[in-house]
Coordinates of C-alpha atoms and ligand atoms in Angstrom, one line a residue:
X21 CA -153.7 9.8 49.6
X22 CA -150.3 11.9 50.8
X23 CA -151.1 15.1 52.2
X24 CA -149.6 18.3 50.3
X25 CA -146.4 19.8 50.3
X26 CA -146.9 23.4 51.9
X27 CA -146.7 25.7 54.9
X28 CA -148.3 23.3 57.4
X29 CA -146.5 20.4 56.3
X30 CA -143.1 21.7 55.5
X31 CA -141.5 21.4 58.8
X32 CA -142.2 17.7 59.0
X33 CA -139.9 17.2 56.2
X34 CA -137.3 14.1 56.6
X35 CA -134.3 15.5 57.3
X36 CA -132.4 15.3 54.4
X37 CA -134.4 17.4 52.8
X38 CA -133.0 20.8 52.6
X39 CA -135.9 23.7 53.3
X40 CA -135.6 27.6 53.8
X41 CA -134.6 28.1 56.8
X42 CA -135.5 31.9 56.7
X43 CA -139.4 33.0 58.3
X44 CA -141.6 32.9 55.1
X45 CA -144.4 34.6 56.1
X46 CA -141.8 38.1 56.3
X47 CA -141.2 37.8 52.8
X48 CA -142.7 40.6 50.6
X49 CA -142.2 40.6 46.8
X50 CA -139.3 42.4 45.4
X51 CA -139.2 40.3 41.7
X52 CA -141.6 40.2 39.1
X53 CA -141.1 36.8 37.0
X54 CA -142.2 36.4 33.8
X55 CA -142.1 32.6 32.5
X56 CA -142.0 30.6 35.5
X57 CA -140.8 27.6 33.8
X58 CA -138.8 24.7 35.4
X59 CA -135.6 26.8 33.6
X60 CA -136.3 29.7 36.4
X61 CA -137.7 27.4 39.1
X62 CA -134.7 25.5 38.8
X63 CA -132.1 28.5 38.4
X64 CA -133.1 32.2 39.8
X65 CA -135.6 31.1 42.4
X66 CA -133.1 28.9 43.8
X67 CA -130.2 31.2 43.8
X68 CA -133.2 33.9 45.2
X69 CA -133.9 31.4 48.1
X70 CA -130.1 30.9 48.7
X71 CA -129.8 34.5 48.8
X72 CA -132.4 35.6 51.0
X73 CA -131.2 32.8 53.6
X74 CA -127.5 34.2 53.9
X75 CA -128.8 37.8 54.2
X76 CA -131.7 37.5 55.7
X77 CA -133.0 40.1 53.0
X78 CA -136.3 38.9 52.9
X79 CA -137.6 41.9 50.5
X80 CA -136.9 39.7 47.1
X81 CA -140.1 37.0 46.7
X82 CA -140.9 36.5 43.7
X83 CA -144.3 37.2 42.2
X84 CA -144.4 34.5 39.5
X85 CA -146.3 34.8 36.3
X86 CA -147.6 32.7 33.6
X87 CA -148.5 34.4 30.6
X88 CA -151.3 31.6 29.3
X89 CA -151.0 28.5 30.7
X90 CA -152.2 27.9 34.2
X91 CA -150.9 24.8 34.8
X92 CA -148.2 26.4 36.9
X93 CA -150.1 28.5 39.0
X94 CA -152.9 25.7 39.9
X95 CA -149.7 23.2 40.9
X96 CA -148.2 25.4 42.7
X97 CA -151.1 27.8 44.6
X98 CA -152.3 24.7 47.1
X99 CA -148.2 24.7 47.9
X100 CA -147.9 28.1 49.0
X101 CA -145.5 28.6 46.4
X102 CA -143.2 25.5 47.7
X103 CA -141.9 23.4 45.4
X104 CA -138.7 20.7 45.0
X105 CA -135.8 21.4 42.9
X106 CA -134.3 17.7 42.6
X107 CA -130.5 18.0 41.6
X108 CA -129.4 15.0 40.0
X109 CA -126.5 13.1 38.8
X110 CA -124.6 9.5 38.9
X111 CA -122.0 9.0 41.3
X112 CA -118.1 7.1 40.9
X113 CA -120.0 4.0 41.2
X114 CA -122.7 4.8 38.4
X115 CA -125.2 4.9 40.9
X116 CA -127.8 7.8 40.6
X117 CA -127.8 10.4 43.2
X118 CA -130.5 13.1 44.2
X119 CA -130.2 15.7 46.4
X120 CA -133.5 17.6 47.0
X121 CA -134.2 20.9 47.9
X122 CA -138.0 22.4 48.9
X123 CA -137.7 26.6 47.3
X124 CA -139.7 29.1 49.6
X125 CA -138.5 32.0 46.9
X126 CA -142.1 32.2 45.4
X127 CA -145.0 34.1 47.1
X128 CA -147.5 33.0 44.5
X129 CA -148.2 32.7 40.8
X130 CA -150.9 34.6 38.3
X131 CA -151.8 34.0 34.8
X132 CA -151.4 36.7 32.8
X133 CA -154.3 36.2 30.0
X134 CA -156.7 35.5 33.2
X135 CA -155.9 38.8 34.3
X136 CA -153.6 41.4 32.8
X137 CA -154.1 44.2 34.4
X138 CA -153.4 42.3 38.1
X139 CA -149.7 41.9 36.7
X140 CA -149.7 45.4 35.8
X141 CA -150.8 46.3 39.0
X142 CA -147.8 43.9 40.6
X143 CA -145.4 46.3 38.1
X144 CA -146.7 49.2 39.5
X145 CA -146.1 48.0 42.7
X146 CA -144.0 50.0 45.3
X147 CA -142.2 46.8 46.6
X148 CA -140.9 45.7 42.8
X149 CA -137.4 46.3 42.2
X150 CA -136.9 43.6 39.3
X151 CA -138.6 42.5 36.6
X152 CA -137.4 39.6 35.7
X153 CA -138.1 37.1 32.3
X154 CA -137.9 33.7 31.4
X155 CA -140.2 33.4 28.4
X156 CA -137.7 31.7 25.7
X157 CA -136.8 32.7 22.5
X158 CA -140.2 33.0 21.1
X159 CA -141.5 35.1 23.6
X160 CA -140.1 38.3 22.7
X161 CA -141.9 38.6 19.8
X162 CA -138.9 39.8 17.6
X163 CA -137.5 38.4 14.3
X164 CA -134.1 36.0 15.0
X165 CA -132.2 37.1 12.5
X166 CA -132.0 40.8 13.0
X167 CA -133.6 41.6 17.0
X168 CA -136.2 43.3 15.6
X169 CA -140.0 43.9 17.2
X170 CA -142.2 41.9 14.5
X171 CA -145.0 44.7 14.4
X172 CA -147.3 42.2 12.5
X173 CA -147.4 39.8 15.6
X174 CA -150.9 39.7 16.6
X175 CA -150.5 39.9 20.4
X176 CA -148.2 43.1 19.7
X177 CA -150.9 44.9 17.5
X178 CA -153.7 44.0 20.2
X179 CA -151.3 45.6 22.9
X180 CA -150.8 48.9 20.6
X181 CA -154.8 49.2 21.1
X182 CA -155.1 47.5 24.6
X183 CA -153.3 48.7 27.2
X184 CA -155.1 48.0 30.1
X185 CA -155.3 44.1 28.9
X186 CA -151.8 43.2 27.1
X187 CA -151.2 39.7 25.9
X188 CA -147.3 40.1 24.8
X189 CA -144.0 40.0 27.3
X190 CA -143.2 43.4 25.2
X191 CA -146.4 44.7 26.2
X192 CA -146.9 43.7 29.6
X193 CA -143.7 44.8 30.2
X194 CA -144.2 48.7 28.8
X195 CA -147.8 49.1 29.9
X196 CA -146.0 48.2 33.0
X197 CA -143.7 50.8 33.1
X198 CA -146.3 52.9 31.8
X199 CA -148.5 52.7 35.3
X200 CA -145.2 52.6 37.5
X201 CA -144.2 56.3 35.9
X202 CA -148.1 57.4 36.4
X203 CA -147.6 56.9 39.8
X204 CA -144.5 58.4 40.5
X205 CA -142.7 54.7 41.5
X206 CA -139.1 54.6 40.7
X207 CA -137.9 52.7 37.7
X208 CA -136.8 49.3 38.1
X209 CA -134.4 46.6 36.1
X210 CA -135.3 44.7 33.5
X211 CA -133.9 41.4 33.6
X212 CA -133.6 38.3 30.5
X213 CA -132.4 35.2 31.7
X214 CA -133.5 33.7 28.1
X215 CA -130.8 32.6 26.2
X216 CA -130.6 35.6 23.3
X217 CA -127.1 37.1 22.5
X218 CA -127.3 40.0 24.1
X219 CA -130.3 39.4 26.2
X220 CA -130.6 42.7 27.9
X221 CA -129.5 44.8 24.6
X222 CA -132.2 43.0 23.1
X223 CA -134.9 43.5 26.0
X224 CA -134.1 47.3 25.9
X225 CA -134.2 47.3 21.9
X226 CA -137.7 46.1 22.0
X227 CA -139.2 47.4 25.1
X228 CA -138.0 51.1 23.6
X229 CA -139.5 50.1 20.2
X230 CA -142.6 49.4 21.3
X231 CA -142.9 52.1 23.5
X232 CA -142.2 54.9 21.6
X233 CA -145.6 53.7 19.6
X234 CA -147.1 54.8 23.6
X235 CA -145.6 58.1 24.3
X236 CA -142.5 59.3 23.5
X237 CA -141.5 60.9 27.0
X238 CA -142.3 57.1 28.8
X239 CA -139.2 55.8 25.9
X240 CA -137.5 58.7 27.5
X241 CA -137.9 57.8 31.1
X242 CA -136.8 53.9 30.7
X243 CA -134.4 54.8 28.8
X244 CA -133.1 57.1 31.5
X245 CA -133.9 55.3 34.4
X246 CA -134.3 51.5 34.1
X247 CA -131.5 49.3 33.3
X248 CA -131.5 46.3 31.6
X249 CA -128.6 44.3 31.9
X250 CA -127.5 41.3 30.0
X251 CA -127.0 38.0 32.0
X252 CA -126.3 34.3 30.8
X253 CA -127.4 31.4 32.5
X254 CA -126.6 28.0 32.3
X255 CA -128.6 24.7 33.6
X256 CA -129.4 21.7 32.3
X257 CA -133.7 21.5 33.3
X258 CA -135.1 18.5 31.5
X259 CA -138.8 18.2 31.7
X260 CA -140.8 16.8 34.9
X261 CA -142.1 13.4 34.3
X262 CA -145.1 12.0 36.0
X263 CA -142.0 9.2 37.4
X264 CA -140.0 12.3 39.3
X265 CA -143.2 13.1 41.1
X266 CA -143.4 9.5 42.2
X267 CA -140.0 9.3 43.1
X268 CA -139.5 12.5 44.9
X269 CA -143.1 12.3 46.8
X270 CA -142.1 8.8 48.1
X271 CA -138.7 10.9 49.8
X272 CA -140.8 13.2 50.6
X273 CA -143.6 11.2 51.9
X274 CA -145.5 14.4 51.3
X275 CA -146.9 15.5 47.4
X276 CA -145.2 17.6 45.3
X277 CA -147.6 18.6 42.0
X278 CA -144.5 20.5 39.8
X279 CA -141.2 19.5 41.2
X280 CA -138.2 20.5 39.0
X281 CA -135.4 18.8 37.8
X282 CA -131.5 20.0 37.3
X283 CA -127.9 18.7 36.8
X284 CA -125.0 19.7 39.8
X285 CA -123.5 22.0 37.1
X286 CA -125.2 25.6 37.5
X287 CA -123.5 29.2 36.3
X288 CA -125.3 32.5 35.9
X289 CA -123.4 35.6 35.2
X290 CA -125.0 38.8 35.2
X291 CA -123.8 42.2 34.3
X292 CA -124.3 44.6 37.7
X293 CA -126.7 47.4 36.3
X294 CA -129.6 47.5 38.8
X295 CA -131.8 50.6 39.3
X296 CA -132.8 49.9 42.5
X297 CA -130.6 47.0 44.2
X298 CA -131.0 43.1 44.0
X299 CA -130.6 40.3 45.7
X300 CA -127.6 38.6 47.1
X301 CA -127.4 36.3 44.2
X302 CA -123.3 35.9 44.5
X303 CA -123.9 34.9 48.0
X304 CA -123.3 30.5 48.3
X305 CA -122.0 31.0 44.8
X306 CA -125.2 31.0 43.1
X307 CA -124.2 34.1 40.1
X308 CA -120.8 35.9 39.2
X309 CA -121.6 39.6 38.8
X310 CA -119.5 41.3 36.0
X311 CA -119.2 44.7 34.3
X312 CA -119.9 42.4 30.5
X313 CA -121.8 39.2 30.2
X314 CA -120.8 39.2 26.5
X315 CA -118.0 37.1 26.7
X316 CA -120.2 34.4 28.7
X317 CA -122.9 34.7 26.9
X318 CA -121.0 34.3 23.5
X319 CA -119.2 31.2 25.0
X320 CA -122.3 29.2 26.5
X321 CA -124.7 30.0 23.3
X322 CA -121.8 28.8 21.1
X323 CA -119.9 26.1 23.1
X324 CA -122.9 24.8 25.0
X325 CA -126.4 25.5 23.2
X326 CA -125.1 24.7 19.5
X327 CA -123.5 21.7 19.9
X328 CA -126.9 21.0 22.3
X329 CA -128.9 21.6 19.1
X330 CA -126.9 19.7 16.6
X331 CA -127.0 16.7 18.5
X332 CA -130.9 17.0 19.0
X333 CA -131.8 17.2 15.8
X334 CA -129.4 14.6 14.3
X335 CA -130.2 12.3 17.2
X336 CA -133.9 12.8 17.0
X337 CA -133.9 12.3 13.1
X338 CA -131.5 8.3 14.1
X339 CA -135.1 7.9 16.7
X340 CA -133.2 8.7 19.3
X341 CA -135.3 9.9 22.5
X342 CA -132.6 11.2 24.8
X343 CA -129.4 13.8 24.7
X344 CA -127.5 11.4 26.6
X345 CA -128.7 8.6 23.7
X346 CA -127.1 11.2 21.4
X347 CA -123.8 12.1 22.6
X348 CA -123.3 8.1 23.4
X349 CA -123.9 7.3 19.6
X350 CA -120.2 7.2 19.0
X351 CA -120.0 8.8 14.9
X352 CA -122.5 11.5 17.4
X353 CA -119.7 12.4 19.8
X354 CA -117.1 12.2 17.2
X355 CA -118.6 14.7 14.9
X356 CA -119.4 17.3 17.8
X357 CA -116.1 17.4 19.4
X358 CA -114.3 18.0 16.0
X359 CA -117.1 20.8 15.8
X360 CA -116.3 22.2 18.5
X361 CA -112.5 22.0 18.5
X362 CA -112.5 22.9 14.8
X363 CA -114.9 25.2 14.1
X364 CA -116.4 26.9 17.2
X365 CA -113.6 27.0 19.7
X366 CA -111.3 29.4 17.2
X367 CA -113.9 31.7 17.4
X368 CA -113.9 32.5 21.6
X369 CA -110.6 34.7 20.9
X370 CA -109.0 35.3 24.1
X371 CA -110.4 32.3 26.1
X372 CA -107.0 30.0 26.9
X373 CA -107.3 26.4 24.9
X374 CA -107.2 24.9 27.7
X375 CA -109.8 26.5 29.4
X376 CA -111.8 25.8 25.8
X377 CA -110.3 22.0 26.3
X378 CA -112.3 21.8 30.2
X379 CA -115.2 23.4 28.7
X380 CA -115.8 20.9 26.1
X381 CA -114.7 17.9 28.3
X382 CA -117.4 19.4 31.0
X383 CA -120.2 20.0 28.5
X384 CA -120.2 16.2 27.0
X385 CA -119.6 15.0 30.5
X386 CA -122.9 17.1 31.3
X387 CA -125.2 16.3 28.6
X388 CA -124.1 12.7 29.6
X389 CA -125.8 12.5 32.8
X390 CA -127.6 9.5 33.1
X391 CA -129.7 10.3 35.8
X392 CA -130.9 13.0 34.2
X393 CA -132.4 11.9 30.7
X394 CA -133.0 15.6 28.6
X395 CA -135.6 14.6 25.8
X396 CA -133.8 15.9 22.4
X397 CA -137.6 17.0 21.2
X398 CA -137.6 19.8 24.2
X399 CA -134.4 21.0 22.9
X400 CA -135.4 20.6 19.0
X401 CA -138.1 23.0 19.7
X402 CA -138.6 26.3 18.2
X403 CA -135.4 26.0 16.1
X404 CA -136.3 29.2 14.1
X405 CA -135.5 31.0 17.2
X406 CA -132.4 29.4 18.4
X407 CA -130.4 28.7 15.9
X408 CA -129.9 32.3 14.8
X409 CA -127.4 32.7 17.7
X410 CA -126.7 29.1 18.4
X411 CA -124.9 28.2 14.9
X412 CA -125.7 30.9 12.3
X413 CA -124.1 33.7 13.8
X414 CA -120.7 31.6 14.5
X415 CA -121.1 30.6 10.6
X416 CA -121.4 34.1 10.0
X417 CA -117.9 35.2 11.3
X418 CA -116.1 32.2 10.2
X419 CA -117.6 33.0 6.4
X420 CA -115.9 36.2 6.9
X421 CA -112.8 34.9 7.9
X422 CA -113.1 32.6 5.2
X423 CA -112.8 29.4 7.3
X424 CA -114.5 26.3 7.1
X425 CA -118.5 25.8 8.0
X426 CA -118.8 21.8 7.1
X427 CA -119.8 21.0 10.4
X428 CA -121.6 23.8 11.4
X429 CA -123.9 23.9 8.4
X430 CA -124.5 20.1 9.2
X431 CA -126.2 21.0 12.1
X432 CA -127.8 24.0 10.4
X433 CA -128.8 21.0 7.2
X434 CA -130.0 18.3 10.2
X435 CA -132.6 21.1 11.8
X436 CA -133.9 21.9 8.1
X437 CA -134.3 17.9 7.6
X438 CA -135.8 17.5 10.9
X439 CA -138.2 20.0 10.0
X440 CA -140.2 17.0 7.7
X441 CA -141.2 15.4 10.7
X442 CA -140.1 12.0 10.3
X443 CA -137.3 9.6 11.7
X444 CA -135.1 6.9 10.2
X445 CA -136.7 4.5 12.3
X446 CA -140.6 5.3 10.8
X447 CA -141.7 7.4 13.3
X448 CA -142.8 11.0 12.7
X449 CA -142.6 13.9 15.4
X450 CA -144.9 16.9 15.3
X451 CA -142.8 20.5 15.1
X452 CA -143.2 22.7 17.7
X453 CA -142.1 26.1 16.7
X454 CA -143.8 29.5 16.8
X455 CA -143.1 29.9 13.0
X456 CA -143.7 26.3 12.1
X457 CA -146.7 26.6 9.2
X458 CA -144.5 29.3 7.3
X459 CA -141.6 26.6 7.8
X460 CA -144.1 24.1 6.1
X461 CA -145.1 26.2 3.5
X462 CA -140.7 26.8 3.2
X463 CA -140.1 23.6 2.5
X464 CA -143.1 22.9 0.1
X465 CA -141.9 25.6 -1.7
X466 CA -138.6 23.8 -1.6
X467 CA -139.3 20.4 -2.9
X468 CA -141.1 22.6 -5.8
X469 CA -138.5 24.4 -6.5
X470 CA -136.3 21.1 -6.8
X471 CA -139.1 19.4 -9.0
X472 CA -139.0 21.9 -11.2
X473 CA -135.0 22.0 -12.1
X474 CA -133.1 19.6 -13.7
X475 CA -131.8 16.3 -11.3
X476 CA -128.5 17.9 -11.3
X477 CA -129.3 21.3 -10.3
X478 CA -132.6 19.7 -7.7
X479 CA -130.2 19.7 -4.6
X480 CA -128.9 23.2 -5.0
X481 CA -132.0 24.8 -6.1
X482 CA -133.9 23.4 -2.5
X483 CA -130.9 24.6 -0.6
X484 CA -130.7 27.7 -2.1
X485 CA -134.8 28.4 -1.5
X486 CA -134.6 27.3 2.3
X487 CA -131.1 29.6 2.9
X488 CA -133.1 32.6 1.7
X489 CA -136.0 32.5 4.3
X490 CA -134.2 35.4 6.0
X491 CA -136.1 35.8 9.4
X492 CA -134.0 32.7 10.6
X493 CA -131.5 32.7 8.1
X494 CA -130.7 36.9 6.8
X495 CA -128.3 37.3 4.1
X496 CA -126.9 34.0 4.7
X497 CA -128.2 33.0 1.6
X498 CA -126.8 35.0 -0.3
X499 CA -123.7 33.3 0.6
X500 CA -122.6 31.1 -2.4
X501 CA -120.3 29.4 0.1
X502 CA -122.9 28.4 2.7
X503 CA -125.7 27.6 0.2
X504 CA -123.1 25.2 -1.3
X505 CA -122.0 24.1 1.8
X506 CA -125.8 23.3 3.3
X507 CA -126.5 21.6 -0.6
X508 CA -124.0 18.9 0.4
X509 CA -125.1 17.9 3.4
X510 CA -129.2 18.3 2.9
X511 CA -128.1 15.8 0.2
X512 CA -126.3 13.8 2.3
X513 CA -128.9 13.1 4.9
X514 CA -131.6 13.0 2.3
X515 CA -129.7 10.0 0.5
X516 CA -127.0 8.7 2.9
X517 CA -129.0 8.9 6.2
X518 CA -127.2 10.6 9.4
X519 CA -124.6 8.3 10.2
X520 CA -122.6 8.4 6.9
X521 CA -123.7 12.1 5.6
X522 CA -121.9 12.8 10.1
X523 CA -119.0 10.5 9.0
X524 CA -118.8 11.9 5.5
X525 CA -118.4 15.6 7.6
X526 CA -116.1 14.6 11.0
Ligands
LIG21 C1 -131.6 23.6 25.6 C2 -131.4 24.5 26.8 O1 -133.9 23.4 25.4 C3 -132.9 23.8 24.9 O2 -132.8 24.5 23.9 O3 -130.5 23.7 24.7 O4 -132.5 24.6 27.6 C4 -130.2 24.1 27.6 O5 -130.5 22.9 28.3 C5 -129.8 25.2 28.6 O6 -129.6 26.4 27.9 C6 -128.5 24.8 29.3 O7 -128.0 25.9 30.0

């Protein structure tokens, strides 16, 4: 039985091990995290370690928090908050390379439904500076299509009447807030790492919403004195397998319970708005601070996480288990870079073509890393909350311009058919998605809809029923263009399969 990665043990490390350097037990917590995935694990709490070694700044641990699941917190509790980032990749010679790193950036993890009001209290506290989130798209309990708080979400009507025991980000958040103003603390930044357009915009948006339902004159002081910038971030973090743990406790001859995986490639840019300093996150190039992450932001969702979902859900419909699987299935690759070149690349006005040109010869390059094998069903999840910004608002603006959507609404078509839970080779997969019973009950109503009218008007008259669910899709079905557009190719997989309804569209 190995003995544990954690303080005591940490120093016999082999040496190739990187580990913080700095003296852990000065830390105190400066960060907040909400959602301490892998995605942050493997991104700001790196970059946060990297930072507090060059400055010796030792004010930014991060108090990690999981809002339900405890899994987290009881893996990583027994560590003292260590834990191995693995960085991986395939060298010249194709062979796989791994370079780990142990992360002293976390002072300890809590789970928020356990105990609410102890991550209020950790708000409140004097030493916060930043709050920071990583709870995906779904956690911000708003509607995708229009950034608005859904007000019939359950967890956001308990919080109305419960604000010493919120359930919601929203509400954690502004209850927060609520006790930091009480106690005459000074405000803080809010900060999304998720990947919304406009992350910060849409933070703000929500956390004023819902506090104006509180008191008026606490929407007054966050608006006044907190600042929520927008930031992009960019990392390829497939899921831990039980075979990484294996791997990386035989290097590290010690146990690691949650290790976390990433590629080389990492960028996070982050507008510079804090209310009360941060961290030295430029430092060892870990982020590029800017006056407007929009331009980033609108690049990576649209270059990078679009393409990423097109490929998962065609790929997962062939059977497929892996991205790299995907973008190696040649018709795959084909009908993405013509995507991208054709239809998503015109629309980044003012980037250079060939910086466009690098971008896309990076990203394939990226998702083909076969060291690193990124199951497409973690990226197919929760596709009503992605593809709003992913593919629907670059179909959007194109629409307007009156320029071709063909393969852009095949990838909107393949997520729709993926949606019936089954694969060209037999399989089924379940469908993970926070909305997924009303997308059942859409695409019943669907297949009604197309019973009931004539063979020759079936195709169009599903189409035209699963275009108009407007929290994913908004007035995008009242588009004749893209409800034609989406007919063809729902057709087309329905009857030709992926691989000639992709050719049919390259
Ligand atoms: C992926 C992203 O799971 C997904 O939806 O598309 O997590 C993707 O790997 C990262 O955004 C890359 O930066």
């Amino acid at each position: 039985m190995l003995e544990r990665l954690n303080t005591e043990s940490l120093p016999r490390l082999p040496a190739d091990v990187e580990k913080p350097s700095y003296d852990r037990s000065r830390l105190t917590p400066g960060i907040v995290h909400l959602g301490l995935g892998a995605f942050h694990r493997a991104h700001q709490a790196v970059v946060t370690d990297q930072a507090m070694q060059a400055s010796g700044d030792l004010s930014w641990g991060i108090l990690g928090v999981s809002l339900r699941r405890p899994a987290t917190r009881d893996a990583l509790t027994p560590q003292d908050g260590l834990y191995t980032l693995a960085v991986r990749d395939a060298g010249p010679d194709g062979q796989e390379r791994e370079q780990l790193r142990v992360v002293g950036s976390v002072l300890r993890v809590m789970v928020a439904d356990e105990d609410p009001n102890a991550v209020l209290e950790r708000i409140a506290y004097p030493q916060t500076r930043i709050v920071s989130l990583t709870v995906t798209e779904k956690g911000y309990s708003h509607e995708p299509a229009t950034g608005h708080l859904c007000w019939d979400d359950p967890d956001i009507l308990h919080d109305l009447e419960n604000p010493l025991r919120p359930r919601s980000t929203i509400g954690i958040l502004v209850h927060g807030l609520a006790l930091r103003r009480e106690r005459g603390l000074p405000p803080v930044t809010l900060l999304s790492c998720d990947n919304l357009r406009g992350n910060g915009d849409i933070l703000r948006s929500l956390v004023l919403a819902f506090a104006l339902r509180v008191d008026v004159t606490l929407t007054d002081w966050i608006d006044r004195h907190c600042t929520f910038p927008n930031s992009m971030v960019d990392r390829i973090v497939p899921v831990t397998q039980d075979h990484d743990r294996q791997r990386i406790a035989g290097r590290l001859g010690v146990e690691d319970a949650w290790p976390v995986l990433g590629e080389p490639y990492l960028n996070w840019v982050i507008e510079d708005k804090f209310a009360a300093g941060r961290p030295a996150w430029d430092a060892l190039g870990g982020a590029t601070f800017v006056r407007n992450a929009a331009p980033y932001e609108r690049l990576k969702l649209r270059m990078v996480s679009g393409p990423h979902s097109a490929l998962a859900y065609l790929g997962a419909t062939l059977g497929l288990q892996t991205m790299a699987e995907a973008v190696n299935t040649p018709v795959l690759r084909a009908y993405v870079e013509a995507m991208m070149r054709e239809e998503i690349a015109p629309t980044l006005r003012g980037i250079p073509d060939a910086g466009l040109e690098e971008y896309r010869r990076r990203f394939l390059e990226r998702i083909s890393n076969p060291a690193l094998p990124h199951p497409l069903k973690q990226i197919a999840m929760d596709g009503s909350q992605k593809l709003p910004q992913r593919l629907l608002d670059t179909i959007r603006e194109r629409l307007r311009a009156g320029q071709d959507i063909q393969r852009l609404t095949l990838a909107v078509a393949a997520w729709l058919h993926y949606l019936r839970g089954e694969n060209e080779q037999g399989g089924r997969h379940d469908i993970h998605d926070p909305i997924a019973a009303r997308l059942a009950k859409l695409l019943s109503r669907a297949e009604v809809a197309a019973r009931a009218a004539s063979p020759a008007q079936a195709a169009q008259r599903r189409a035209t029923v699963l275009a108009r669910f407007k929290p994913v899709f908004g007035n995008l079905g009242d588009s004749t263009e893209f409800v034609s557009s989406l007919t063809t190719h729902l057709e087309a997989l329905r009857e030709l399969g992926v691989i000639r309804a992709v050719q049919a569209a390259i």
